[in-house]
């Protein structure tokens, strides 16, 4: 966690409470007026549809995840595999529940050009919630309202499934995401976090294994 004007001192984790009732589902009214860039042509509903992801989307989503890792100021390379995405997001019957969900932006000609990866969580104060782990739109399709449409559909999905919050955890290095959440959606209350690839030369998994074996010593 990094303390900044977006994360007041002493804050360990902050939640964004979006759309407490169905009547309040309108991402558009949260759009800020801060950006001075000219607006790009908006994709029509017929050109791009927002839908829930299916297992066959995993290959394309993984490609976009790797594409995201090459963006300026982002240094982490995904270690997740195609098999991980398929097994964890779309497990076979009897092999547990899905650990995450996908929502995709599908262009009529270009195919999937963006996605949101999110998973269920729980707040001790307000109950059911969802964590938005990753939202990505390819650069060529940005500034067309696709990110806002994904967020709006995600909010509707959350409400329909009994959640009252969507939590955003954003890397301090993901400047494009910060601009989107702050300028386009006018959101202020969310957590900024560090992504640390290793600590003292050890990977996260090595640290986790060491912690798991601590009680056996």
Tab-separated table of C-alpha atoms in Angstrom:
chain	number	residue	atom	x	y	z
A	1	UNK	CA	0.000	0.000	0.000
A	2	UNK	CA	1.241	3.445	-0.814
A	3	UNK	CA	-0.064	6.410	1.105
A	4	UNK	CA	-1.133	9.294	-1.102
A	5	UNK	CA	-3.911	11.771	-1.626
A	6	UNK	CA	-5.986	8.789	-2.808
A	7	UNK	CA	-5.206	6.735	0.260
A	8	UNK	CA	-5.223	8.695	3.551
A	9	UNK	CA	-2.644	7.797	6.249
A	10	UNK	CA	-3.676	4.778	8.280
A	11	UNK	CA	-5.854	3.348	5.557
A	12	UNK	CA	-5.107	-0.323	4.996
A	13	UNK	CA	-7.813	-0.936	2.460
A	14	UNK	CA	-10.607	1.262	1.136
A	15	UNK	CA	-13.698	0.186	-0.706
A	16	UNK	CA	-15.538	1.862	-3.522
A	17	UNK	CA	-19.275	1.633	-2.902
A	18	UNK	CA	-20.934	1.809	-6.282
A	19	UNK	CA	-24.637	1.829	-7.073
A	20	UNK	CA	-26.514	0.897	-3.863
A	21	UNK	CA	-29.770	0.406	-5.738
A	22	UNK	CA	-30.776	-0.479	-9.270
A	23	UNK	CA	-31.937	3.101	-9.802
A	24	UNK	CA	-28.416	4.339	-9.158
A	25	UNK	CA	-26.774	2.220	-11.845
A	26	UNK	CA	-25.400	4.922	-14.109
A	27	UNK	CA	-21.683	5.098	-14.568
A	28	UNK	CA	-22.167	8.052	-16.887
A	29	UNK	CA	-23.171	10.390	-14.086
A	30	UNK	CA	-19.902	9.633	-12.345
A	31	UNK	CA	-17.830	10.736	-15.333
A	32	UNK	CA	-15.448	13.572	-14.424
A	33	UNK	CA	-14.850	16.645	-16.519
A	34	UNK	CA	-11.092	16.651	-15.959
A	35	UNK	CA	-9.819	15.227	-19.237
A	36	UNK	CA	-9.158	17.749	-22.002
A	37	UNK	CA	-8.350	15.190	-24.684
A	38	UNK	CA	-10.718	15.123	-27.679
A	39	UNK	CA	-13.191	12.299	-27.585
A	40	UNK	CA	-12.709	9.394	-29.963
A	41	UNK	CA	-15.560	8.013	-32.018
A	42	UNK	CA	-17.729	5.865	-29.786
A	43	UNK	CA	-18.421	2.287	-30.754
A	44	UNK	CA	-22.095	1.535	-31.256
A	45	UNK	CA	-23.946	-1.200	-29.434
A	46	UNK	CA	-23.982	-3.173	-32.684
A	47	UNK	CA	-20.188	-2.963	-33.085
A	48	UNK	CA	-19.208	-4.036	-29.584
A	49	UNK	CA	-21.176	-6.131	-27.151
A	50	UNK	CA	-20.449	-6.722	-23.474
A	51	UNK	CA	-20.949	-10.300	-22.340
A	52	UNK	CA	-19.808	-12.740	-19.696
A	53	UNK	CA	-16.706	-14.674	-20.636
A	54	UNK	CA	-16.637	-18.377	-21.442
A	55	UNK	CA	-13.828	-20.907	-21.282
A	56	UNK	CA	-12.978	-20.477	-24.967
A	57	UNK	CA	-12.161	-16.809	-24.262
A	58	UNK	CA	-9.238	-17.688	-21.993
A	59	UNK	CA	-6.665	-17.839	-24.790
A	60	UNK	CA	-7.526	-14.343	-25.986
A	61	UNK	CA	-7.702	-12.964	-22.453
A	62	UNK	CA	-4.241	-14.343	-21.704
A	63	UNK	CA	-2.936	-12.648	-24.855
A	64	UNK	CA	-4.389	-9.341	-23.672
A	65	UNK	CA	-2.912	-9.837	-20.208
A	66	UNK	CA	0.530	-10.281	-21.743
A	67	UNK	CA	-0.094	-7.272	-23.963
A	68	UNK	CA	-0.941	-5.220	-20.894
A	69	UNK	CA	2.333	-6.196	-19.236
A	70	UNK	CA	4.239	-4.492	-22.076
A	71	UNK	CA	2.570	-1.139	-21.460
A	72	UNK	CA	4.794	1.706	-20.195
A	73	UNK	CA	5.399	1.774	-16.425
A	74	UNK	CA	4.247	-1.823	-15.980
A	75	UNK	CA	6.972	-4.316	-15.192
A	76	UNK	CA	5.132	-7.419	-14.007
A	77	UNK	CA	4.767	-10.286	-16.465
A	78	UNK	CA	1.826	-12.648	-15.813
A	79	UNK	CA	2.917	-16.055	-14.559
A	80	UNK	CA	-0.588	-17.466	-14.872
A	81	UNK	CA	-1.001	-20.056	-17.616
A	82	UNK	CA	-3.814	-20.841	-20.006
A	83	UNK	CA	-4.506	-23.987	-18.012
A	84	UNK	CA	-4.727	-21.916	-14.817
A	85	UNK	CA	-7.313	-19.614	-16.349
A	86	UNK	CA	-9.394	-22.484	-17.660
A	87	UNK	CA	-9.264	-24.546	-14.472
A	88	UNK	CA	-9.690	-21.663	-12.032
A	89	UNK	CA	-12.305	-19.678	-13.924
A	90	UNK	CA	-14.236	-22.512	-15.526
A	91	UNK	CA	-13.743	-25.667	-13.444
A	92	UNK	CA	-15.316	-28.910	-14.536
A	93	UNK	CA	-18.408	-30.050	-12.670
A	94	UNK	CA	-17.501	-31.429	-9.273
A	95	UNK	CA	-14.109	-29.710	-9.162
A	96	UNK	CA	-15.043	-26.710	-7.060
A	97	UNK	CA	-16.352	-23.244	-7.746
A	98	UNK	CA	-14.954	-20.679	-10.154
A	99	UNK	CA	-12.320	-18.514	-8.486
A	100	UNK	CA	-12.922	-15.596	-10.829
A	101	UNK	CA	-15.271	-14.367	-13.540
A	102	UNK	CA	-14.656	-12.729	-16.890
A	103	UNK	CA	-16.618	-10.045	-18.678
A	104	UNK	CA	-15.475	-9.198	-22.196
A	105	UNK	CA	-15.882	-6.453	-24.795
A	106	UNK	CA	-16.323	-8.208	-28.129
A	107	UNK	CA	-15.988	-6.249	-31.372
A	108	UNK	CA	-17.991	-7.555	-34.318
A	109	UNK	CA	-14.863	-7.706	-36.503
A	110	UNK	CA	-11.849	-7.646	-34.177
A	111	UNK	CA	-13.151	-10.073	-31.571
A	112	UNK	CA	-12.367	-9.515	-27.896
A	113	UNK	CA	-10.689	-6.117	-27.473
A	114	UNK	CA	-11.045	-5.758	-23.714
A	115	UNK	CA	-12.062	-7.563	-20.565
A	116	UNK	CA	-12.673	-7.307	-16.842
A	117	UNK	CA	-11.450	-10.028	-14.486
A	118	UNK	CA	-13.165	-9.990	-11.098
A	119	UNK	CA	-13.947	-12.307	-8.221
A	120	UNK	CA	-16.313	-12.495	-5.221
A	121	UNK	CA	-15.217	-11.158	-1.871
A	122	UNK	CA	-16.797	-10.302	1.452
A	123	UNK	CA	-16.861	-7.228	3.647
A	124	UNK	CA	-17.272	-7.678	7.391
A	125	UNK	CA	-19.243	-4.420	7.390
A	126	UNK	CA	-21.489	-4.629	4.350
A	127	UNK	CA	-21.489	-8.254	3.208
A	128	UNK	CA	-21.042	-9.477	-0.335
A	129	UNK	CA	-18.661	-7.632	-2.631
A	130	UNK	CA	-16.660	-8.110	-5.803
A	131	UNK	CA	-13.021	-7.241	-6.386
A	132	UNK	CA	-12.106	-5.899	-9.800
A	133	UNK	CA	-8.669	-7.420	-10.312
A	134	UNK	CA	-8.034	-6.259	-13.850
A	135	UNK	CA	-9.728	-4.156	-16.492
A	136	UNK	CA	-8.073	-3.731	-19.872
A	137	UNK	CA	-9.063	-2.215	-23.198
A	138	UNK	CA	-6.696	-2.351	-26.150
A	139	UNK	CA	-5.242	1.104	-26.923
A	140	UNK	CA	-6.841	1.252	-30.382
A	141	UNK	CA	-10.298	0.872	-28.818
A	142	UNK	CA	-9.970	3.255	-25.887
A	143	UNK	CA	-11.918	6.495	-25.484
A	144	UNK	CA	-14.969	4.881	-27.051
A	145	UNK	CA	-16.850	4.238	-23.833
A	146	UNK	CA	-15.967	0.543	-23.637
A	147	UNK	CA	-14.365	0.807	-20.206
A	148	UNK	CA	-17.406	2.605	-18.835
A	149	UNK	CA	-19.706	0.011	-20.360
A	150	UNK	CA	-17.697	-2.768	-18.748
A	151	UNK	CA	-17.883	-1.018	-15.377
A	152	UNK	CA	-21.613	-0.403	-15.760
A	153	UNK	CA	-22.280	-4.042	-16.624
A	154	UNK	CA	-20.049	-5.179	-13.783
A	155	UNK	CA	-22.052	-3.005	-11.377
A	156	UNK	CA	-25.298	-4.524	-12.639
A	157	UNK	CA	-23.873	-8.036	-12.272
A	158	UNK	CA	-22.755	-7.283	-8.722
A	159	UNK	CA	-26.164	-5.958	-7.719
A	160	UNK	CA	-27.993	-8.860	-9.326
A	161	UNK	CA	-25.820	-11.224	-7.280
A	162	UNK	CA	-26.456	-9.516	-3.962
A	163	UNK	CA	-23.268	-7.449	-3.688
A	164	UNK	CA	-23.170	-3.884	-2.407
A	165	UNK	CA	-19.584	-3.012	-3.242
A	166	UNK	CA	-17.003	-3.234	-5.964
A	167	UNK	CA	-13.483	-3.025	-4.651
A	168	UNK	CA	-10.715	-1.604	-6.804
A	169	UNK	CA	-7.109	-2.452	-5.989
A	170	UNK	CA	-4.876	-0.521	-8.362
A	171	UNK	CA	-1.129	-0.786	-8.842
A	172	UNK	CA	0.694	2.498	-8.374
A	173	UNK	CA	2.447	1.827	-11.698
A	174	UNK	CA	-0.762	1.429	-13.675
A	175	UNK	CA	-1.080	5.076	-14.620
A	176	UNK	CA	-3.634	4.459	-17.366
A	177	UNK	CA	-5.964	2.710	-14.920
A	178	UNK	CA	-5.550	5.510	-12.385
A	179	UNK	CA	-6.449	8.103	-15.012
A	180	UNK	CA	-9.501	6.103	-16.040
A	181	UNK	CA	-10.852	5.649	-12.515
A	182	UNK	CA	-10.109	9.215	-11.413
A	183	UNK	CA	-10.865	11.252	-14.532
A	184	UNK	CA	-13.457	9.243	-16.422
A	185	UNK	CA	-15.402	7.759	-13.507
A	186	UNK	CA	-14.573	10.437	-10.915
A	187	UNK	CA	-13.784	7.786	-8.310
A	188	UNK	CA	-11.642	8.850	-5.383
A	189	UNK	CA	-11.858	6.185	-2.697
A	190	UNK	CA	-9.857	3.120	-3.601
A	191	UNK	CA	-6.667	1.368	-2.619
A	192	UNK	CA	-3.327	1.845	-4.337
A	193	UNK	CA	-0.944	-1.015	-3.904
A	194	UNK	CA	2.592	-2.022	-4.679
A	195	UNK	CA	3.237	-5.067	-6.816
A	196	UNK	CA	6.457	-6.560	-5.483
A	197	UNK	CA	7.799	-9.345	-7.732
A	198	UNK	CA	10.250	-10.620	-5.123
A	199	UNK	CA	11.415	-9.948	-1.584
A	200	UNK	CA	15.061	-10.567	-0.773
A	201	UNK	CA	15.349	-12.648	-3.921
A	202	UNK	CA	12.381	-14.857	-3.057
A	203	UNK	CA	9.194	-15.137	-5.061
A	204	UNK	CA	5.765	-14.703	-3.502
A	205	UNK	CA	5.242	-18.464	-3.634
A	206	UNK	CA	8.505	-19.105	-1.780
A	207	UNK	CA	7.518	-16.602	0.891
A	208	UNK	CA	4.082	-18.213	1.181
A	209	UNK	CA	5.609	-21.680	1.566
A	210	UNK	CA	7.960	-20.402	4.257
A	211	UNK	CA	5.025	-18.856	6.100
A	212	UNK	CA	2.994	-22.064	5.787
A	213	UNK	CA	5.794	-24.089	7.367
A	214	UNK	CA	6.352	-21.604	10.193
A	215	UNK	CA	4.111	-23.429	12.673
A	216	UNK	CA	5.914	-26.724	12.098
A	217	UNK	CA	9.207	-25.365	13.393
